[in-house]
Amino acid sequence: MLLRLPTSVSEARGHLADGAVPVGGATLVWATWQRDGFPAQALSLRELPEANVLGREELGGAVVLHRIDERVPEVLRRAAGSVGTGAVRRAATVGGNIAGSSLRCLLPAALVLEARAKVLTADGVYETDFAEVLAKRPVLLSLRWRTPVASAYRKLPGEPGGPPPLVVASALHALGGDRYRLCVAVRDGYEVLSESTECGADPREPLRALRATPVGEVAAAWETVQSQVVELTGR
Ligand SMILES: Cc1cc2nc3c(=O)[nH]c(=O)nc-3n(C[C@H](O)[C@H](O)[C@H](O)COP(=O)(O)OP(=O)(O)OC[C@H]3O[C@@H](n4cnc5c(N)ncnc54)[C@H](O)[C@@H]3O)c2cc1C
């Protein structure tokens, strides 16, 4: 297997056009490759500056989870900190988690931040939403978002060998005046539900609206949704 380490977007596009398969920290693909055989070429983004950004409003697809710190909003930092073990977080990347894993603990955080994805194909780089990232699984270069007023993330305890633990993520975005948009996402099993609603400082208004949506129907998550909404509107 040839490991391609492009240092420019045009080089990376060329490798993709030649059939190179994206790889992050190989925490998931290694076992599969050992079992089924290695691809002829793999494409790592770890030397590509565009995939290594880490700032208040951007995060590269090649950034390893343990590097994600207080520069990014709380919801994203806590999501990254909740993934697997320290050893997994030292190797696993943002792109591998969102585009390549089935649990995708970072996805609820990205959704409530209303993040946009910058993706790379053999034809070029473009910006898209996460529905397309999940459906088409292009190479994820980076995420971008606008800093929220406040955000929160909680992974509920799970049973060993049981279904994936529930995740509740939320973020409050300023709309101007004393109005806000509150975004909430719940990971229930392997599915991620997300909703948004307008609100002011009174938590009862968004809670009434959310209760009537699929997010409000996940009974085991509702108490956590309530406490996050009260906390965020209170801040
Ligand atoms: C012990 C253990 C515990 C775990 N616990 C959790 C958990 O609690 N929550 C959770 O969310 N996940 C969990 N995971 C999964 C973990 O998040 C993934 O292993 C990791 O995110 C995959 O990242 P990677 O960089 O190693 O991807 P790789 O193994 O390198 O690749 C995985 C897949 O993603 C694709 N890929 C890689 N980078 C990109 C990119 N930039 N763009 C598009 N596709 C790409 C690859 O082609 C491949 O199909 C756990 C994994 C292990 C081993």
PDB file of C-alpha atoms and ligand atoms in Angstrom:
ATOM      1  CA  MET A   1       0.000   0.000   0.000  1.00  0.00           C
ATOM      2  CA  LEU A   2       1.265   3.458  -0.939  1.00  0.00           C
ATOM      3  CA  LEU A   3       0.507   6.070   1.724  1.00  0.00           C
ATOM      4  CA  ARG A   4      -0.060   9.416   0.004  1.00  0.00           C
ATOM      5  CA  LEU A   5       0.702  12.504   2.117  1.00  0.00           C
ATOM      6  CA  PRO A   6      -0.208  15.504  -0.051  1.00  0.00           C
ATOM      7  CA  THR A   7       0.793  18.982   1.081  1.00  0.00           C
ATOM      8  CA  SER A   8      -1.574  20.814  -1.284  1.00  0.00           C
ATOM      9  CA  VAL A   9      -5.224  20.468  -2.275  1.00  0.00           C
ATOM     10  CA  SER A  10      -4.355  19.939  -5.938  1.00  0.00           C
ATOM     11  CA  GLU A  11      -1.998  17.085  -5.024  1.00  0.00           C
ATOM     12  CA  ALA A  12      -4.723  15.535  -2.849  1.00  0.00           C
ATOM     13  CA  ARG A  13      -7.234  15.793  -5.699  1.00  0.00           C
ATOM     14  CA  GLY A  14      -4.798  13.999  -7.974  1.00  0.00           C
ATOM     15  CA  HIS A  15      -4.426  11.096  -5.517  1.00  0.00           C
ATOM     16  CA  LEU A  16      -8.198  10.832  -5.166  1.00  0.00           C
ATOM     17  CA  ALA A  17      -8.555  10.740  -8.944  1.00  0.00           C
ATOM     18  CA  ASP A  18      -5.998   7.879  -8.928  1.00  0.00           C
ATOM     19  CA  GLY A  19      -8.252   5.934  -6.536  1.00  0.00           C
ATOM     20  CA  ALA A  20      -6.518   6.569  -3.191  1.00  0.00           C
ATOM     21  CA  VAL A  21      -8.757   5.701  -0.205  1.00  0.00           C
ATOM     22  CA  PRO A  22      -8.956   8.281   2.634  1.00  0.00           C
ATOM     23  CA  VAL A  23      -7.424   7.283   5.948  1.00  0.00           C
ATOM     24  CA  GLY A  24      -7.299   9.131   9.277  1.00  0.00           C
ATOM     25  CA  GLY A  25      -5.725   7.437  12.297  1.00  0.00           C
ATOM     26  CA  ALA A  26      -6.662   3.967  10.939  1.00  0.00           C
ATOM     27  CA  THR A  27      -8.328   3.087  14.274  1.00  0.00           C
ATOM     28  CA  LEU A  28     -11.240   1.559  12.355  1.00  0.00           C
ATOM     29  CA  VAL A  29      -9.838   0.630   8.949  1.00  0.00           C
ATOM     30  CA  TRP A  30      -6.721  -1.211  10.083  1.00  0.00           C
ATOM     31  CA  ALA A  31      -8.562  -4.330  11.236  1.00  0.00           C
ATOM     32  CA  THR A  32     -10.686  -4.358   8.068  1.00  0.00           C
ATOM     33  CA  TRP A  33      -7.633  -3.972   5.844  1.00  0.00           C
ATOM     34  CA  GLN A  34      -5.821  -6.766   7.661  1.00  0.00           C
ATOM     35  CA  ARG A  35      -8.826  -9.020   7.168  1.00  0.00           C
ATOM     36  CA  ASP A  36      -9.844  -8.051   3.617  1.00  0.00           C
ATOM     37  CA  GLY A  37      -6.569  -6.783   2.143  1.00  0.00           C
ATOM     38  CA  PHE A  38      -4.932  -3.369   1.903  1.00  0.00           C
ATOM     39  CA  PRO A  39      -5.903  -0.827  -0.782  1.00  0.00           C
ATOM     40  CA  ALA A  40      -3.263   0.008  -3.414  1.00  0.00           C
ATOM     41  CA  GLN A  41      -3.139   3.644  -2.204  1.00  0.00           C
ATOM     42  CA  ALA A  42      -4.331   5.451   0.921  1.00  0.00           C
ATOM     43  CA  LEU A  43      -4.689   9.223   1.251  1.00  0.00           C
ATOM     44  CA  SER A  44      -3.814  10.838   4.592  1.00  0.00           C
ATOM     45  CA  LEU A  45      -4.547  14.547   5.117  1.00  0.00           C
ATOM     46  CA  ARG A  46      -2.145  14.940   8.014  1.00  0.00           C
ATOM     47  CA  GLU A  47       0.349  17.077   6.020  1.00  0.00           C
ATOM     48  CA  LEU A  48      -2.368  19.177   4.363  1.00  0.00           C
ATOM     49  CA  PRO A  49      -2.691  22.622   6.058  1.00  0.00           C
ATOM     50  CA  GLU A  50      -6.384  22.997   5.080  1.00  0.00           C
ATOM     51  CA  ALA A  51      -7.227  19.795   6.993  1.00  0.00           C
ATOM     52  CA  ASN A  52      -5.281  20.763  10.125  1.00  0.00           C
ATOM     53  CA  VAL A  53      -6.950  24.059  11.050  1.00  0.00           C
ATOM     54  CA  LEU A  54      -8.031  24.395  14.684  1.00  0.00           C
ATOM     55  CA  GLY A  55      -9.621  27.661  15.769  1.00  0.00           C
ATOM     56  CA  ARG A  56     -12.667  29.329  17.313  1.00  0.00           C
ATOM     57  CA  GLU A  57     -14.780  28.702  14.226  1.00  0.00           C
ATOM     58  CA  GLU A  58     -13.019  25.946  12.286  1.00  0.00           C
ATOM     59  CA  LEU A  59     -11.748  22.426  12.740  1.00  0.00           C
ATOM     60  CA  GLY A  60      -9.802  20.344  10.233  1.00  0.00           C
ATOM     61  CA  GLY A  61     -10.736  16.811   9.248  1.00  0.00           C
ATOM     62  CA  ALA A  62      -7.212  15.534   9.996  1.00  0.00           C
ATOM     63  CA  VAL A  63      -7.098  16.933  13.544  1.00  0.00           C
ATOM     64  CA  VAL A  64      -6.820  14.134  16.101  1.00  0.00           C
ATOM     65  CA  LEU A  65      -9.527  14.203  18.754  1.00  0.00           C
ATOM     66  CA  HIS A  66      -7.221  14.712  21.751  1.00  0.00           C
ATOM     67  CA  ARG A  67      -5.951  18.016  20.245  1.00  0.00           C
ATOM     68  CA  ILE A  68      -9.431  19.576  20.367  1.00  0.00           C
ATOM     69  CA  ASP A  69      -9.263  22.144  23.155  1.00  0.00           C
ATOM     70  CA  GLU A  70     -10.932  25.277  24.555  1.00  0.00           C
ATOM     71  CA  ARG A  71     -10.498  27.154  21.271  1.00  0.00           C
ATOM     72  CA  VAL A  72     -13.638  25.412  19.956  1.00  0.00           C
ATOM     73  CA  PRO A  73     -17.131  25.678  21.522  1.00  0.00           C
ATOM     74  CA  GLU A  74     -17.820  23.593  24.607  1.00  0.00           C
ATOM     75  CA  VAL A  75     -20.205  21.241  22.774  1.00  0.00           C
ATOM     76  CA  LEU A  76     -17.513  20.141  20.319  1.00  0.00           C
ATOM     77  CA  ARG A  77     -14.775  19.902  22.935  1.00  0.00           C
ATOM     78  CA  ARG A  78     -16.882  17.716  25.204  1.00  0.00           C
ATOM     79  CA  ALA A  79     -17.999  15.559  22.292  1.00  0.00           C
ATOM     80  CA  ALA A  80     -14.375  14.889  21.316  1.00  0.00           C
ATOM     81  CA  GLY A  81     -13.438  14.189  24.947  1.00  0.00           C
ATOM     82  CA  SER A  82     -16.221  11.585  25.217  1.00  0.00           C
ATOM     83  CA  VAL A  83     -14.986   9.373  22.375  1.00  0.00           C
ATOM     84  CA  GLY A  84     -13.547   5.970  23.324  1.00  0.00           C
ATOM     85  CA  THR A  85     -10.335   5.821  25.333  1.00  0.00           C
ATOM     86  CA  GLY A  86      -7.329   8.147  25.526  1.00  0.00           C
ATOM     87  CA  ALA A  87      -5.481   5.848  23.106  1.00  0.00           C
ATOM     88  CA  VAL A  88      -8.330   6.081  20.572  1.00  0.00           C
ATOM     89  CA  ARG A  89      -8.518   9.877  20.930  1.00  0.00           C
ATOM     90  CA  ARG A  90      -4.764  10.211  20.355  1.00  0.00           C
ATOM     91  CA  ALA A  91      -5.089   8.511  16.946  1.00  0.00           C
ATOM     92  CA  ALA A  92      -8.669   9.012  15.699  1.00  0.00           C
ATOM     93  CA  THR A  93      -9.415  12.044  13.538  1.00  0.00           C
ATOM     94  CA  VAL A  94     -12.392  14.362  13.098  1.00  0.00           C
ATOM     95  CA  GLY A  95     -12.929  13.128   9.515  1.00  0.00           C
ATOM     96  CA  GLY A  96     -12.744   9.469  10.534  1.00  0.00           C
ATOM     97  CA  ASN A  97     -15.287  10.083  13.293  1.00  0.00           C
ATOM     98  CA  ILE A  98     -17.868  12.035  11.310  1.00  0.00           C
ATOM     99  CA  ALA A  99     -17.498  10.477   7.874  1.00  0.00           C
ATOM    100  CA  GLY A 100     -16.240   7.048   8.785  1.00  0.00           C
ATOM    101  CA  SER A 101     -17.504   5.761  12.143  1.00  0.00           C
ATOM    102  CA  SER A 102     -20.998   4.517  12.987  1.00  0.00           C
ATOM    103  CA  LEU A 103     -21.192   6.202  16.414  1.00  0.00           C
ATOM    104  CA  ARG A 104     -20.168   9.681  15.253  1.00  0.00           C
ATOM    105  CA  CYS A 105     -20.126  11.335  18.676  1.00  0.00           C
ATOM    106  CA  LEU A 106     -18.993  14.572  16.963  1.00  0.00           C
ATOM    107  CA  LEU A 107     -21.995  14.720  14.644  1.00  0.00           C
ATOM    108  CA  PRO A 108     -24.618  15.990  17.166  1.00  0.00           C
ATOM    109  CA  ALA A 109     -22.173  18.764  18.126  1.00  0.00           C
ATOM    110  CA  ALA A 110     -21.577  19.732  14.486  1.00  0.00           C
ATOM    111  CA  LEU A 111     -25.331  19.802  13.839  1.00  0.00           C
ATOM    112  CA  VAL A 112     -26.220  22.079  16.756  1.00  0.00           C
ATOM    113  CA  LEU A 113     -23.378  24.421  15.764  1.00  0.00           C
ATOM    114  CA  GLU A 114     -25.041  24.543  12.318  1.00  0.00           C
ATOM    115  CA  ALA A 115     -21.590  23.750  10.964  1.00  0.00           C
ATOM    116  CA  ARG A 116     -20.886  23.518   7.254  1.00  0.00           C
ATOM    117  CA  ALA A 117     -18.474  20.967   5.851  1.00  0.00           C
ATOM    118  CA  LYS A 118     -15.703  21.714   3.388  1.00  0.00           C
ATOM    119  CA  VAL A 119     -15.178  18.598   1.290  1.00  0.00           C
ATOM    120  CA  LEU A 120     -12.722  17.442  -1.324  1.00  0.00           C
ATOM    121  CA  THR A 121     -13.478  15.404  -4.420  1.00  0.00           C
ATOM    122  CA  ALA A 122     -11.368  14.657  -7.481  1.00  0.00           C
ATOM    123  CA  ASP A 123     -13.188  17.634  -9.104  1.00  0.00           C
ATOM    124  CA  GLY A 124     -12.394  20.205  -6.428  1.00  0.00           C
ATOM    125  CA  VAL A 125     -13.299  21.610  -3.017  1.00  0.00           C
ATOM    126  CA  TYR A 126     -16.793  22.747  -2.076  1.00  0.00           C
ATOM    127  CA  GLU A 127     -18.899  23.514   0.979  1.00  0.00           C
ATOM    128  CA  THR A 128     -21.916  21.419   1.886  1.00  0.00           C
ATOM    129  CA  ASP A 129     -24.137  20.288   4.767  1.00  0.00           C
ATOM    130  CA  PHE A 130     -23.862  17.157   6.870  1.00  0.00           C
ATOM    131  CA  ALA A 131     -26.766  15.413   5.155  1.00  0.00           C
ATOM    132  CA  GLU A 132     -24.583  15.259   2.034  1.00  0.00           C
ATOM    133  CA  VAL A 133     -21.457  14.275   3.999  1.00  0.00           C
ATOM    134  CA  LEU A 134     -23.314  11.297   5.470  1.00  0.00           C
ATOM    135  CA  ALA A 135     -24.984  10.310   2.223  1.00  0.00           C
ATOM    136  CA  LYS A 136     -22.011  10.615  -0.130  1.00  0.00           C
ATOM    137  CA  ARG A 137     -19.077  10.323   2.293  1.00  0.00           C
ATOM    138  CA  PRO A 138     -16.732  12.670   0.435  1.00  0.00           C
ATOM    139  CA  VAL A 139     -13.327  13.484   1.942  1.00  0.00           C
ATOM    140  CA  LEU A 140     -13.945  15.872   4.835  1.00  0.00           C
ATOM    141  CA  LEU A 141     -11.407  18.700   4.789  1.00  0.00           C
ATOM    142  CA  SER A 142     -12.801  20.843   7.623  1.00  0.00           C
ATOM    143  CA  LEU A 143     -15.863  22.160   9.466  1.00  0.00           C
ATOM    144  CA  ARG A 144     -16.804  25.815   9.923  1.00  0.00           C
ATOM    145  CA  TRP A 145     -19.400  27.389  12.184  1.00  0.00           C
ATOM    146  CA  ARG A 146     -20.344  30.689  13.837  1.00  0.00           C
ATOM    147  CA  THR A 147     -19.517  30.912  17.548  1.00  0.00           C
ATOM    148  CA  PRO A 148     -22.700  30.244  19.550  1.00  0.00           C
ATOM    149  CA  VAL A 149     -23.707  32.231  22.642  1.00  0.00           C
ATOM    150  CA  ALA A 150     -23.506  29.014  24.687  1.00  0.00           C
ATOM    151  CA  SER A 151     -23.518  25.262  24.118  1.00  0.00           C
ATOM    152  CA  ALA A 152     -23.690  21.969  26.028  1.00  0.00           C
ATOM    153  CA  TYR A 153     -23.049  18.249  25.464  1.00  0.00           C
ATOM    154  CA  ARG A 154     -23.813  15.165  27.488  1.00  0.00           C
ATOM    155  CA  LYS A 155     -23.312  11.489  26.773  1.00  0.00           C
ATOM    156  CA  LEU A 156     -25.508   9.412  29.067  1.00  0.00           C
ATOM    157  CA  PRO A 157     -24.108   6.257  30.669  1.00  0.00           C
ATOM    158  CA  GLY A 158     -24.533   3.139  28.502  1.00  0.00           C
ATOM    159  CA  GLU A 159     -24.671  -0.575  29.258  1.00  0.00           C
ATOM    160  CA  PRO A 160     -21.521  -2.537  28.269  1.00  0.00           C
ATOM    161  CA  GLY A 161     -22.431  -4.429  25.077  1.00  0.00           C
ATOM    162  CA  GLY A 162     -25.754  -2.558  24.910  1.00  0.00           C
ATOM    163  CA  PRO A 163     -26.957   0.043  22.410  1.00  0.00           C
ATOM    164  CA  PRO A 164     -24.873   3.208  21.934  1.00  0.00           C
ATOM    165  CA  PRO A 165     -25.344   5.612  24.840  1.00  0.00           C
ATOM    166  CA  LEU A 166     -27.763   8.474  24.273  1.00  0.00           C
ATOM    167  CA  VAL A 167     -26.146  11.806  23.442  1.00  0.00           C
ATOM    168  CA  VAL A 168     -27.759  15.224  23.885  1.00  0.00           C
ATOM    169  CA  ALA A 169     -26.119  18.316  22.386  1.00  0.00           C
ATOM    170  CA  SER A 170     -27.431  21.863  22.249  1.00  0.00           C
ATOM    171  CA  ALA A 171     -26.355  25.352  21.227  1.00  0.00           C
ATOM    172  CA  LEU A 172     -27.876  28.806  21.451  1.00  0.00           C
ATOM    173  CA  HIS A 173     -27.303  31.199  18.538  1.00  0.00           C
ATOM    174  CA  ALA A 174     -27.907  34.960  18.717  1.00  0.00           C
ATOM    175  CA  LEU A 175     -30.560  36.310  16.344  1.00  0.00           C
ATOM    176  CA  GLY A 176     -30.432  39.942  17.456  1.00  0.00           C
ATOM    177  CA  GLY A 177     -32.291  41.787  20.195  1.00  0.00           C
ATOM    178  CA  ASP A 178     -33.234  39.308  22.904  1.00  0.00           C
ATOM    179  CA  ARG A 179     -34.109  36.489  20.502  1.00  0.00           C
ATOM    180  CA  TYR A 180     -32.074  33.324  19.959  1.00  0.00           C
ATOM    181  CA  ARG A 181     -32.177  30.135  17.919  1.00  0.00           C
ATOM    182  CA  LEU A 182     -31.849  27.057  20.070  1.00  0.00           C
ATOM    183  CA  CYS A 183     -30.575  23.911  18.322  1.00  0.00           C
ATOM    184  CA  VAL A 184     -30.827  20.501  19.977  1.00  0.00           C
ATOM    185  CA  ALA A 185     -29.601  17.135  18.691  1.00  0.00           C
ATOM    186  CA  VAL A 186     -30.162  13.706  20.211  1.00  0.00           C
ATOM    187  CA  ARG A 187     -28.317  10.538  19.207  1.00  0.00           C
ATOM    188  CA  ASP A 188     -30.732   7.690  19.771  1.00  0.00           C
ATOM    189  CA  GLY A 189     -29.150   4.364  18.799  1.00  0.00           C
ATOM    190  CA  TYR A 190     -27.196   5.113  15.618  1.00  0.00           C
ATOM    191  CA  GLU A 191     -29.655   7.781  14.514  1.00  0.00           C
ATOM    192  CA  VAL A 192     -29.141  11.490  15.162  1.00  0.00           C
ATOM    193  CA  LEU A 193     -32.259  13.676  15.402  1.00  0.00           C
ATOM    194  CA  SER A 194     -31.916  17.446  15.378  1.00  0.00           C
ATOM    195  CA  GLU A 195     -34.332  20.340  15.765  1.00  0.00           C
ATOM    196  CA  SER A 196     -34.166  24.077  16.201  1.00  0.00           C
ATOM    197  CA  THR A 197     -36.579  26.638  17.589  1.00  0.00           C
ATOM    198  CA  GLU A 198     -36.589  30.362  18.306  1.00  0.00           C
ATOM    199  CA  CYS A 199     -36.634  31.512  21.903  1.00  0.00           C
ATOM    200  CA  GLY A 200     -35.983  34.269  24.417  1.00  0.00           C
ATOM    201  CA  ALA A 201     -34.868  33.898  28.037  1.00  0.00           C
ATOM    202  CA  ASP A 202     -37.870  31.786  29.114  1.00  0.00           C
ATOM    203  CA  PRO A 203     -37.019  28.056  28.734  1.00  0.00           C
ATOM    204  CA  ARG A 204     -40.701  27.048  28.691  1.00  0.00           C
ATOM    205  CA  GLU A 205     -41.179  28.458  25.183  1.00  0.00           C
ATOM    206  CA  PRO A 206     -38.504  26.290  23.421  1.00  0.00           C
ATOM    207  CA  LEU A 207     -39.306  23.265  25.589  1.00  0.00           C
ATOM    208  CA  ARG A 208     -42.966  23.364  24.480  1.00  0.00           C
ATOM    209  CA  ALA A 209     -41.877  23.575  20.845  1.00  0.00           C
ATOM    210  CA  LEU A 210     -39.255  20.800  21.161  1.00  0.00           C
ATOM    211  CA  ARG A 211     -41.650  18.476  22.994  1.00  0.00           C
ATOM    212  CA  ALA A 212     -43.823  18.346  19.864  1.00  0.00           C
ATOM    213  CA  THR A 213     -40.923  17.193  17.634  1.00  0.00           C
ATOM    214  CA  PRO A 214     -39.169  13.787  17.250  1.00  0.00           C
ATOM    215  CA  VAL A 215     -36.488  15.060  19.693  1.00  0.00           C
ATOM    216  CA  GLY A 216     -39.221  15.404  22.343  1.00  0.00           C
ATOM    217  CA  GLU A 217     -40.324  11.816  21.734  1.00  0.00           C
ATOM    218  CA  VAL A 218     -37.031  10.287  22.918  1.00  0.00           C
ATOM    219  CA  ALA A 219     -38.270   9.742  26.467  1.00  0.00           C
ATOM    220  CA  ALA A 220     -34.899   8.709  27.934  1.00  0.00           C
ATOM    221  CA  ALA A 221     -33.257  11.917  26.679  1.00  0.00           C
ATOM    222  CA  TRP A 222     -35.956  14.423  27.634  1.00  0.00           C
ATOM    223  CA  GLU A 223     -34.728  15.173  31.158  1.00  0.00           C
ATOM    224  CA  THR A 224     -31.269  15.994  29.758  1.00  0.00           C
ATOM    225  CA  VAL A 225     -32.798  18.123  26.987  1.00  0.00           C
ATOM    226  CA  GLN A 226     -34.775  20.032  29.625  1.00  0.00           C
ATOM    227  CA  SER A 227     -31.764  20.668  31.838  1.00  0.00           C
ATOM    228  CA  GLN A 228     -29.627  21.854  28.894  1.00  0.00           C
ATOM    229  CA  VAL A 229     -32.374  24.206  27.659  1.00  0.00           C
ATOM    230  CA  VAL A 230     -32.812  25.666  31.153  1.00  0.00           C
ATOM    231  CA  GLU A 231     -29.025  26.043  31.513  1.00  0.00           C
ATOM    232  CA  LEU A 232     -28.471  27.649  28.102  1.00  0.00           C
ATOM    233  CA  THR A 233     -31.398  30.088  28.262  1.00  0.00           C
ATOM    234  CA  GLY A 234     -30.336  30.936  31.835  1.00  0.00           C
ATOM    235  CA  ARG A 235     -26.818  31.865  30.706  1.00  0.00           C
TER     236      ARG A 235
HETATM  237  C1  LIG B   1     -12.112   1.243  21.351  1.00  0.00           C
HETATM  238  C2  LIG B   1     -12.878   2.247  20.516  1.00  0.00           C
HETATM  239  C3  LIG B   1     -13.867   3.009  21.125  1.00  0.00           C
HETATM  240  C4  LIG B   1     -14.578   3.949  20.363  1.00  0.00           C
HETATM  241  N1  LIG B   1     -15.537   4.722  20.960  1.00  0.00           N
HETATM  242  C5  LIG B   1     -16.187   5.650  20.241  1.00  0.00           C
HETATM  243  C6  LIG B   1     -17.130   6.524  20.842  1.00  0.00           C
HETATM  244  O1  LIG B   1     -17.403   6.478  22.046  1.00  0.00           O
HETATM  245  N2  LIG B   1     -17.732   7.448  20.044  1.00  0.00           N
HETATM  246  C7  LIG B   1     -17.459   7.568  18.703  1.00  0.00           C
HETATM  247  O2  LIG B   1     -18.018   8.439  18.034  1.00  0.00           O
HETATM  248  N3  LIG B   1     -16.585   6.755  18.130  1.00  0.00           N
HETATM  249  C8  LIG B   1     -15.948   5.823  18.848  1.00  0.00           C
HETATM  250  N4  LIG B   1     -15.036   5.007  18.246  1.00  0.00           N
HETATM  251  C9  LIG B   1     -14.835   5.181  16.845  1.00  0.00           C
HETATM  252  C10 LIG B   1     -13.779   6.239  16.640  1.00  0.00           C
HETATM  253  O3  LIG B   1     -14.373   7.480  16.691  1.00  0.00           O
HETATM  254  C11 LIG B   1     -13.236   5.943  15.290  1.00  0.00           C
HETATM  255  O4  LIG B   1     -12.336   4.859  15.482  1.00  0.00           O
HETATM  256  C12 LIG B   1     -12.514   7.071  14.704  1.00  0.00           C
HETATM  257  O5  LIG B   1     -13.204   8.272  14.735  1.00  0.00           O
HETATM  258  C13 LIG B   1     -12.152   6.791  13.289  1.00  0.00           C
HETATM  259  O6  LIG B   1     -11.181   7.743  13.043  1.00  0.00           O
HETATM  260  P1  LIG B   1      -9.869   7.400  12.271  1.00  0.00           P
HETATM  261  O7  LIG B   1      -9.258   8.705  11.992  1.00  0.00           O
HETATM  262  O8  LIG B   1      -9.036   6.386  12.963  1.00  0.00           O
HETATM  263  O9  LIG B   1     -10.522   6.766  10.952  1.00  0.00           O
HETATM  264  P2  LIG B   1      -9.935   5.601  10.051  1.00  0.00           P
HETATM  265  O10 LIG B   1      -9.994   4.291  10.771  1.00  0.00           O
HETATM  266  O11 LIG B   1      -8.638   6.000   9.457  1.00  0.00           O
HETATM  267  O12 LIG B   1     -11.041   5.629   8.895  1.00  0.00           O
HETATM  268  C14 LIG B   1     -12.375   5.259   9.169  1.00  0.00           C
HETATM  269  C15 LIG B   1     -13.219   5.512   7.927  1.00  0.00           C
HETATM  270  O13 LIG B   1     -13.306   6.921   7.740  1.00  0.00           O
HETATM  271  C16 LIG B   1     -12.852   7.281   6.442  1.00  0.00           C
HETATM  272  N5  LIG B   1     -12.174   8.558   6.610  1.00  0.00           N
HETATM  273  C17 LIG B   1     -11.079   8.853   7.355  1.00  0.00           C
HETATM  274  N6  LIG B   1     -10.797  10.165   7.279  1.00  0.00           N
HETATM  275  C18 LIG B   1     -11.719  10.706   6.465  1.00  0.00           C
HETATM  276  C19 LIG B   1     -11.962  12.027   5.982  1.00  0.00           C
HETATM  277  N7  LIG B   1     -11.199  13.077   6.328  1.00  0.00           N
HETATM  278  N8  LIG B   1     -13.004  12.225   5.158  1.00  0.00           N
HETATM  279  C20 LIG B   1     -13.795  11.183   4.791  1.00  0.00           C
HETATM  280  N9  LIG B   1     -13.633   9.926   5.217  1.00  0.00           N
HETATM  281  C21 LIG B   1     -12.602   9.691   6.035  1.00  0.00           C
HETATM  282  C22 LIG B   1     -11.939   6.152   6.001  1.00  0.00           C
HETATM  283  O14 LIG B   1     -11.896   6.033   4.596  1.00  0.00           O
HETATM  284  C23 LIG B   1     -12.631   4.964   6.633  1.00  0.00           C
HETATM  285  O15 LIG B   1     -13.710   4.532   5.831  1.00  0.00           O
HETATM  286  C24 LIG B   1     -14.305   4.080  18.982  1.00  0.00           C
HETATM  287  C25 LIG B   1     -13.313   3.305  18.381  1.00  0.00           C
HETATM  288  C26 LIG B   1     -12.590   2.392  19.125  1.00  0.00           C
HETATM  289  C27 LIG B   1     -11.518   1.604  18.445  1.00  0.00           C
END
